[in-house]
mmCIF file of C-alpha atoms and ligand atoms in Angstrom:
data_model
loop_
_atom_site.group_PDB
_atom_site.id
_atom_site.type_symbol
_atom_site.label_atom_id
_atom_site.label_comp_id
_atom_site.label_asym_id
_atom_site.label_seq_id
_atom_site.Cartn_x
_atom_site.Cartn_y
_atom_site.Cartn_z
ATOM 1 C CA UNK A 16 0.000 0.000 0.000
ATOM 2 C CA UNK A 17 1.596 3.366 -1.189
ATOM 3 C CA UNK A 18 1.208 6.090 2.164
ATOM 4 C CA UNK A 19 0.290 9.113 0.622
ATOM 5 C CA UNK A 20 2.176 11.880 1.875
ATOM 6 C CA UNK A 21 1.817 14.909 4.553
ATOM 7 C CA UNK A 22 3.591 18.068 4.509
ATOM 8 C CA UNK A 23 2.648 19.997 7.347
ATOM 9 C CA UNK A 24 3.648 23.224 8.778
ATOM 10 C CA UNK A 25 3.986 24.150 12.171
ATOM 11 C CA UNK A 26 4.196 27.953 13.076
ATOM 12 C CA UNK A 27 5.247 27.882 16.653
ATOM 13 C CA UNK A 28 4.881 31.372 17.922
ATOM 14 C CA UNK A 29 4.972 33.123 14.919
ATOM 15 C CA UNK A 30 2.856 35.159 13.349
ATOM 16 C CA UNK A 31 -0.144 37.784 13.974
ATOM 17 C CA UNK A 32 -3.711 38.197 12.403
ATOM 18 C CA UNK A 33 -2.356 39.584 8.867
ATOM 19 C CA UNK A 34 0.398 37.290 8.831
ATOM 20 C CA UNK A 35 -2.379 34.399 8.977
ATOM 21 C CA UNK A 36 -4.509 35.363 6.227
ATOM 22 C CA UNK A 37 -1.298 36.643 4.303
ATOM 23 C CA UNK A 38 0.324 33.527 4.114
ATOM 24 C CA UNK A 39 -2.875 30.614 4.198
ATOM 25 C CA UNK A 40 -3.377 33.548 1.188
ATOM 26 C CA UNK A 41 0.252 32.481 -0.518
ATOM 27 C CA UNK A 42 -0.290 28.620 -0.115
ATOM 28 C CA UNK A 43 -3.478 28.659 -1.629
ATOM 29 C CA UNK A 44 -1.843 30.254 -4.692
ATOM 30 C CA UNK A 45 0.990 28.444 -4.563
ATOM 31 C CA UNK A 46 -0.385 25.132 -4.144
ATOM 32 C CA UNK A 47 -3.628 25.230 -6.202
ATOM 33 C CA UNK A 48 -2.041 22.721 -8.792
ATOM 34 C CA UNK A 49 -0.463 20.622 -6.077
ATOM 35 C CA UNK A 50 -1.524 16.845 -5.987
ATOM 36 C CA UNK A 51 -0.394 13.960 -4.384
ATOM 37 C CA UNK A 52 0.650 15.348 -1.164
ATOM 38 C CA UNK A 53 -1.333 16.069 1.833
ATOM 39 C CA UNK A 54 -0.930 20.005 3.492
ATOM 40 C CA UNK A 55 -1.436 21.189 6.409
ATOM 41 C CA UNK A 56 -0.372 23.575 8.845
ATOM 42 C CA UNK A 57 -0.711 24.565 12.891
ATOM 43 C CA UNK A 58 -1.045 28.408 13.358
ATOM 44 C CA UNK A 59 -1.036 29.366 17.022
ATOM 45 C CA UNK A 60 -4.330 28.511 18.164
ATOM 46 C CA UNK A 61 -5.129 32.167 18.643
ATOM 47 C CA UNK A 62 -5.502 32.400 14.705
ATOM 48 C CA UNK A 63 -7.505 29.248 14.228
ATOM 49 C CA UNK A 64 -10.346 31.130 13.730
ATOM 50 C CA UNK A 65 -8.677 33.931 10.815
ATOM 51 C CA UNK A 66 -6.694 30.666 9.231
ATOM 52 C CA UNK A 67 -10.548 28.664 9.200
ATOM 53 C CA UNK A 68 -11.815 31.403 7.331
ATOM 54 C CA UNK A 69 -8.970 31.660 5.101
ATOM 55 C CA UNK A 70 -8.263 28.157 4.395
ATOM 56 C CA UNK A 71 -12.500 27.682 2.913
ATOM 57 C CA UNK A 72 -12.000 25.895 -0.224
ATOM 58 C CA UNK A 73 -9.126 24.534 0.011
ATOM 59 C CA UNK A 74 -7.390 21.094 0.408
ATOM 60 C CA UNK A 75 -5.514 22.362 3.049
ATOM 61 C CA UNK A 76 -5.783 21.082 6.605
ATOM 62 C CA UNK A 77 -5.780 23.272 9.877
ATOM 63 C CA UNK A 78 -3.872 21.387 12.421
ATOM 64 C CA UNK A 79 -2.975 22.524 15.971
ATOM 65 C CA UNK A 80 0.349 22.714 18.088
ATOM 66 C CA UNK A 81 -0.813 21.327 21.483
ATOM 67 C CA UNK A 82 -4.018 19.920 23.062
ATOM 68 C CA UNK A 83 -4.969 19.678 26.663
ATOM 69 C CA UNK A 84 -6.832 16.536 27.987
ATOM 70 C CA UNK A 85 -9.929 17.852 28.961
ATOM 71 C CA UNK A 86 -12.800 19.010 27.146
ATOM 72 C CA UNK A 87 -14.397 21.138 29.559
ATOM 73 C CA UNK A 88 -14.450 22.238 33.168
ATOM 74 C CA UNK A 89 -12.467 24.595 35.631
ATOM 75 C CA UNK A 90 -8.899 24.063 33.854
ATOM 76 C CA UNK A 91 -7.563 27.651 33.184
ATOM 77 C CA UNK A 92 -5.703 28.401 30.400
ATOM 78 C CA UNK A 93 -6.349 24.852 28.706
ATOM 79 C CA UNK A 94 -7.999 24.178 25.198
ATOM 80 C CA UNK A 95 -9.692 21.220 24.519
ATOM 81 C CA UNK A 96 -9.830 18.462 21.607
ATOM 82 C CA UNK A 97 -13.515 19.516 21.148
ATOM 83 C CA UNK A 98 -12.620 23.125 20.783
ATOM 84 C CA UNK A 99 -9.604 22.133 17.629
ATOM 85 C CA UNK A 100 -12.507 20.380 16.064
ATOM 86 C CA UNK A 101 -15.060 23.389 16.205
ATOM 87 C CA UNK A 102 -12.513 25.325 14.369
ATOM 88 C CA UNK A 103 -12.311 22.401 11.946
ATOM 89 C CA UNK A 104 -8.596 21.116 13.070
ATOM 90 C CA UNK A 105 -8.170 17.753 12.398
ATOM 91 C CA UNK A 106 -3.636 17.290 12.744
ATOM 92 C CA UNK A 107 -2.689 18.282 16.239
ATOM 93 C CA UNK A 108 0.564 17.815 16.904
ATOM 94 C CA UNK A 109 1.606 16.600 20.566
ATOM 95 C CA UNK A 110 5.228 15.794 22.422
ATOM 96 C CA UNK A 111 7.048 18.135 20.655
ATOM 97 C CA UNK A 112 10.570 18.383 21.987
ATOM 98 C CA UNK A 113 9.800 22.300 23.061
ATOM 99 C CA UNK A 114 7.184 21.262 24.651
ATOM 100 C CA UNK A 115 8.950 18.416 26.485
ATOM 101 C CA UNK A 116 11.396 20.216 27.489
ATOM 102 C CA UNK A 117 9.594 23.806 28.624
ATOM 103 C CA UNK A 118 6.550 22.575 29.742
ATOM 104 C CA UNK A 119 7.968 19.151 31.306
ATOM 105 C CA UNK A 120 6.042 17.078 29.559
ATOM 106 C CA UNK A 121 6.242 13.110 30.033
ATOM 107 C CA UNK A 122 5.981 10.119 27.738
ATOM 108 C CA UNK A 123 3.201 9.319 29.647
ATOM 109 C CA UNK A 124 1.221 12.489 29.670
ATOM 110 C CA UNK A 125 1.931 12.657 25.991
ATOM 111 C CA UNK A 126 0.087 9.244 25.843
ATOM 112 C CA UNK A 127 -2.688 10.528 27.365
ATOM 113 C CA UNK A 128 -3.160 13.646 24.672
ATOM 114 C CA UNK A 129 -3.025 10.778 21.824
ATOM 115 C CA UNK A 130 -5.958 8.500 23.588
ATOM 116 C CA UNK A 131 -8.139 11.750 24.041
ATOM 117 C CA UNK A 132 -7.261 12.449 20.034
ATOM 118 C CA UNK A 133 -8.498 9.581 19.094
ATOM 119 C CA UNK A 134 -11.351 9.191 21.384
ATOM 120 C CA UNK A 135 -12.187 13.111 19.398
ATOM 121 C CA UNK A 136 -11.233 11.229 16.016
ATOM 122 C CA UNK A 137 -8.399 13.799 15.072
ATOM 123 C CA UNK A 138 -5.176 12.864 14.044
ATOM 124 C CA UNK A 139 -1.824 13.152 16.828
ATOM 125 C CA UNK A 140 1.569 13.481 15.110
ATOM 126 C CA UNK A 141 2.977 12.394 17.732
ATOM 127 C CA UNK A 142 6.736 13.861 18.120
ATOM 128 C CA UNK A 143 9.970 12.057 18.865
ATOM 129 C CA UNK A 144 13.041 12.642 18.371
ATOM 130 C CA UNK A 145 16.486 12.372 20.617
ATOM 131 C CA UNK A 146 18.903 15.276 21.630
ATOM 132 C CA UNK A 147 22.408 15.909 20.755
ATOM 133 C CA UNK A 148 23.939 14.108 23.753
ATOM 134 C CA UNK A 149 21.657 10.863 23.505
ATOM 135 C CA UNK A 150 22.541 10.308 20.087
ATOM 136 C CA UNK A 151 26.129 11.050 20.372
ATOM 137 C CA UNK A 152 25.915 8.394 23.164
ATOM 138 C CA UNK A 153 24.281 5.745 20.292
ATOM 139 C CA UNK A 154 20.681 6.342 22.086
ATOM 140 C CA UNK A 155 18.567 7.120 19.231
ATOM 141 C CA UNK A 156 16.745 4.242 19.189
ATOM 142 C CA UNK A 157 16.367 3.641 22.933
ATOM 143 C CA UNK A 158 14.826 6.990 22.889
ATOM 144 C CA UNK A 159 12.628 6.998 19.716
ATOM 145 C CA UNK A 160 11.337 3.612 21.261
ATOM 146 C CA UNK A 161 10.621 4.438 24.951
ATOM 147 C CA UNK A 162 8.383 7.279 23.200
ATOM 148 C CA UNK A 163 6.315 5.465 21.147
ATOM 149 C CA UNK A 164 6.585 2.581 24.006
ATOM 150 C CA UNK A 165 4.392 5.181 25.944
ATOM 151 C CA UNK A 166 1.729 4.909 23.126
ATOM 152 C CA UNK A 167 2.033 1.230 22.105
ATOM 153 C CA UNK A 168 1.701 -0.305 25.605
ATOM 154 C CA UNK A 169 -1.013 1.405 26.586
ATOM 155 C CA UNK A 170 -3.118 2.206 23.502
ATOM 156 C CA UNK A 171 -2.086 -1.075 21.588
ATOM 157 C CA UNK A 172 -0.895 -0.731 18.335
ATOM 158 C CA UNK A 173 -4.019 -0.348 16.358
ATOM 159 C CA UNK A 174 -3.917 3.286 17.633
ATOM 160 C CA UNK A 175 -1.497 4.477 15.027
ATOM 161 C CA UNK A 176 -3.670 3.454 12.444
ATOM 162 C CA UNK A 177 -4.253 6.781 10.701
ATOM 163 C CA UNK A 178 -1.621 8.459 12.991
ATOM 164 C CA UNK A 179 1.325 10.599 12.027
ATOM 165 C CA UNK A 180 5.041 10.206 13.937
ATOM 166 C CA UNK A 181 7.125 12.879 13.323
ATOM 167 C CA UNK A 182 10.890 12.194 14.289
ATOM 168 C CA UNK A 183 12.440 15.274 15.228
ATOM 169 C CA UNK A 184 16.418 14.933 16.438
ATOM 170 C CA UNK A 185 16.254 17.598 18.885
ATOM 171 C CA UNK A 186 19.837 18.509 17.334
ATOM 172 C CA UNK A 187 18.683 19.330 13.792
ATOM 173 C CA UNK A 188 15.387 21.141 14.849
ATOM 174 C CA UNK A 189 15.978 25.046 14.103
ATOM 175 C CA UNK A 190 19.476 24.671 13.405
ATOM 176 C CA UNK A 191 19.832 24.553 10.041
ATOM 177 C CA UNK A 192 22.059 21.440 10.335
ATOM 178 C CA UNK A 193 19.702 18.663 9.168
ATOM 179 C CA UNK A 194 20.129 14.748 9.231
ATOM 180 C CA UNK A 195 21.375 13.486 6.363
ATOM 181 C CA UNK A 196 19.199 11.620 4.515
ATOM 182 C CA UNK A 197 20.958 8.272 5.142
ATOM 183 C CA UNK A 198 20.633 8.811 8.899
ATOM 184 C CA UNK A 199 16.728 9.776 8.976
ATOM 185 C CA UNK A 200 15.908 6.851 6.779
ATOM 186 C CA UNK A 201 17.848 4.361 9.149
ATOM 187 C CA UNK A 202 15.812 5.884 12.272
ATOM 188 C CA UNK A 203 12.871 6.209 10.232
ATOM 189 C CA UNK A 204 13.513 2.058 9.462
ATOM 190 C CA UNK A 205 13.801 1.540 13.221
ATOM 191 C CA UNK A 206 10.689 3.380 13.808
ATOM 192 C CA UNK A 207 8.539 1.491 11.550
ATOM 193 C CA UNK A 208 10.177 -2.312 12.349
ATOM 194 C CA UNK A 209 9.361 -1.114 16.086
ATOM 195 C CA UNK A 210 5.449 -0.935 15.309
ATOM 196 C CA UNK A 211 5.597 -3.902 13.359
ATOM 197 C CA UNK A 212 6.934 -6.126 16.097
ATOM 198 C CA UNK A 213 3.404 -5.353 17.351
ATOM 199 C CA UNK A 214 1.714 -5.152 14.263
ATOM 200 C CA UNK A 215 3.044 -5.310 10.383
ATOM 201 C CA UNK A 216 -0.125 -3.986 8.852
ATOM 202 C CA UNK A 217 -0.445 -0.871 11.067
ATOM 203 C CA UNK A 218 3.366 -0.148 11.039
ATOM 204 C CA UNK A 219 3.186 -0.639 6.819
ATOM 205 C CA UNK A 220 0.643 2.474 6.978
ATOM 206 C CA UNK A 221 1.522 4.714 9.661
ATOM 207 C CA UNK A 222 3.271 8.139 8.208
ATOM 208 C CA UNK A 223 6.632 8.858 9.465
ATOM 209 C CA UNK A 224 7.556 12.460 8.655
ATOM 210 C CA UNK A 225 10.579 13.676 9.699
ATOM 211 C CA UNK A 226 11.043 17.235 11.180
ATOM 212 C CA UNK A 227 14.549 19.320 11.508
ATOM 213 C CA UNK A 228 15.595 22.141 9.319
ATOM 214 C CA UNK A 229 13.832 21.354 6.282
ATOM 215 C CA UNK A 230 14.190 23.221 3.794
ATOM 216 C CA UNK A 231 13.524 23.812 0.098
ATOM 217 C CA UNK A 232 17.119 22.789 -0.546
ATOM 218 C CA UNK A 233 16.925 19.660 0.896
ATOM 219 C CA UNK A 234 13.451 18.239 0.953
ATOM 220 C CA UNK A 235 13.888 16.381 -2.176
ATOM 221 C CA UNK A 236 16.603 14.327 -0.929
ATOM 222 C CA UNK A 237 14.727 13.443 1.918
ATOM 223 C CA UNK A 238 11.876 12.025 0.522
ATOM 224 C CA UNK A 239 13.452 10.434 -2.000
ATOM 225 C CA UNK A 240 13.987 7.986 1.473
ATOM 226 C CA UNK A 241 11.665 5.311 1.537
ATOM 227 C CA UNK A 242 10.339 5.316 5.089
ATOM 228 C CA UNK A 243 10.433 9.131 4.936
ATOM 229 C CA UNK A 244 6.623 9.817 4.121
ATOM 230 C CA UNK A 245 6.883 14.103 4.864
ATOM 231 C CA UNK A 246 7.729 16.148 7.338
ATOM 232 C CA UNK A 247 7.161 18.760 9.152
ATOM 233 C CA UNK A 248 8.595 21.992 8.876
ATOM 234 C CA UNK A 249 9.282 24.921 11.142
ATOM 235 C CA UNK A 250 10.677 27.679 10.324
ATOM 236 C CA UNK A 251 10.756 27.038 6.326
ATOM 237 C CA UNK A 252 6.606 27.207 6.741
ATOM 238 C CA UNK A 253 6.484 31.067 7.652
ATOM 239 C CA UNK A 254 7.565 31.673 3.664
ATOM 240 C CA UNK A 255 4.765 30.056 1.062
ATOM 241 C CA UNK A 256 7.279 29.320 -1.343
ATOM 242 C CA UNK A 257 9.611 27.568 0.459
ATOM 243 C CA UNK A 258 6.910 25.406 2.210
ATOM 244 C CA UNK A 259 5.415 25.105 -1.159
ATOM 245 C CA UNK A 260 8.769 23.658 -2.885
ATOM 246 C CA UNK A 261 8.636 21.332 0.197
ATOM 247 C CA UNK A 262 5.055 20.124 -0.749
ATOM 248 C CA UNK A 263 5.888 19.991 -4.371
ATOM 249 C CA UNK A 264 9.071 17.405 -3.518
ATOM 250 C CA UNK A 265 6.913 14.983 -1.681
ATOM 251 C CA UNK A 266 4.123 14.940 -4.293
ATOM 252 C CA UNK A 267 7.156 14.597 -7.147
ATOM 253 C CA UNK A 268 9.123 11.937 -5.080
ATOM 254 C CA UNK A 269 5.886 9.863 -3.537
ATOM 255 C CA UNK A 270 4.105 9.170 -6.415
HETATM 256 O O1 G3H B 320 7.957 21.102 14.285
HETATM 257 C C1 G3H B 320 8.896 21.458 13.548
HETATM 258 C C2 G3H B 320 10.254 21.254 13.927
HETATM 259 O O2 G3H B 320 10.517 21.597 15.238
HETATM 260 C C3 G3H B 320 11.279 21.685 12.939
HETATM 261 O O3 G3H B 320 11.577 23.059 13.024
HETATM 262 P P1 G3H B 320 12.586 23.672 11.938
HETATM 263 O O4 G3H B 320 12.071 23.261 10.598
HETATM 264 O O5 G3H B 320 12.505 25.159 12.163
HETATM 265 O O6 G3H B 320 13.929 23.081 12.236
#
C-alpha cells in the first residue's frame, strides 16, 4: 500500500492576524495545482479562527500545536480536543521536543493527549526525536522507542492506524544542520520495524515524517527515502514558497 504523503507546517509562535490570512493567502496560490501530497499547517491557536476562514475551499488542513486533555471544566488556560474540532482542526501535533522540554512534559502524559485524540477522532503526530547528547551516546533508538513505548503499551498498536510520527532529532530542529538523509531513513527504518513487532499492517501504513531544518534545498533528498513519508517543517513554513517547494518534492518523489 503506497502512504500518501503529509507536509505539514507548524508555526510555533509566529505570526499575527495579517500574517495568517497573508500567508494561508500564498499557499493557496501556490499550491492550487499541487496533488499527491497532503498540506497542512498549525497556526497558534489564537488564529484558528482567521486561518478557518482563510483556508475555505481549500485542500488544506488546519492542524494545531498542542491539546490539553480535557474538554471542559475549571482548567484555566487549557484548550480542549472539542474546541480544535469546532474550528475544523483535524492534525494536532503533541510531544514536541519544546514542549517536552519547557513545559515538562512526560511520555506518559503525551500518551494521554493521543488516547483523548483519538477518542475526538483527530489525528496526533505524535513527536519524537532524541537530543544531541543521547545520540552522540548511540541512544537514538532507545529513545525513539521508549516514546512510542508510551503509546504502544497502553493504547495497543491499532492506535497508530491513521496516525502521524514525526521524528524530530532535537539537534537538527531550528538549526539549520539537518540529518542526512541516510541517517533519517535508518531511524525512520527503526521506527517502523518497532510498530511492526506489534503489528506489520499498522506499522506498513503509519506516516513517518521527519522534522529538523527542512528546507527547500533539501526536501527532495529526503523524501526520495523510503520510510520518509513528509515532514514537518518549522521555520521554512512562515515563507509560502519555500513550504510550497517542500510540498511539491513529496508529491514529485511519492508518487
Ligand atoms: O515542528 C517542527 C520542527 O521543530 C522543525 O523546526 P525547523 O524546521 O525550524 O527546524
Amino acid at each position: 500500500m503506497a502512504r500518501r504523503p503529509l507536509v505539514m507546517g507548524n508555526w510555533k509562535l509566529n505570526g499575527s492576524k495579517a500574517f495568517t490570512k497573508e500567508l494561508i493567502n500564498g499557499l493557496k496560490a501556490e499550491l492550487a495545482d499541487v496533488e499527491g501530497c497532503d498540506v497542512a499547517i498549525a497556526p497558534p491557536v489564537m488564529y484558528l479562527a482567521e486561518a478557518e476562514a482563510a483556508l475555505a475551499g481549500s485542500k488544506i488542513a488546519l492542524g494545531s500545536q498542542n491539546v490539553d486533555l480535557k474538554q471542559s471544566g475549571a482548567f484555566t488556560g487549557d484548550i480542549s480536543a472539542t474546541m480544535l474540532k469546532d474550528f475544523g482542526a483535524k492534525y494536532i501535533i503533541i510531544g514536541h521536543s519544546e514542549r517536552r522540554a519547557y513545559h515538562h512534559e512526560s511520555d506518559e502524559f503525551i500518551a494521554q493527549k493521543f488516547a483523548v485524540l483519538k477518542e475526538q477522532g483527530l489525528v496526533p503526530v505524535l513527536c519524537i526525536g532524541e537530543s544531541e547528547a543521547e545520540n552522540e551516546a548511540g541512544k537514538t533508538e532507545e529513545v525513539c522507542a521508549r516514546q512510542i513505548d508510551a503509546v504502544l503499551n497502553t493504547l495497543g498498536a491499532e492506535a497508530f492506524l491513521g496516525a502521524v510520527i514525526a521524528y524530530e532529532p532535537i539537534w537538527a530542529i531550528g538549526t539549520g544542520k539537518s540529518a542526512t538523509p541516510a541517517q533519517a531513513q535508518a531511524v525512520h527504518a527503526f521506527i517502523r520495524s518497532h510498530i511492526a513487532k506489534k503489528d506489520a499492517k499498522v506499522a506498513e501504513q503509519v506516516i513517518l515524517q521527519y522534522g529538523g531544518s527542512v528546507n527547500d534545498a533539501n526536501a527532495a533528498e529526503l523524501f526520495a527515502m523510503p520510510d520518509i513519508d513528509g515532514a514537518l517543517v518549522g521555520g521554512a513554513s512562515l515563507k509560502a514558497p519555500a513550504f510550497a517547494t517542500i510540498v511539491k518534492a513529496a508529491a514529485k518523489a511519492k508518487n
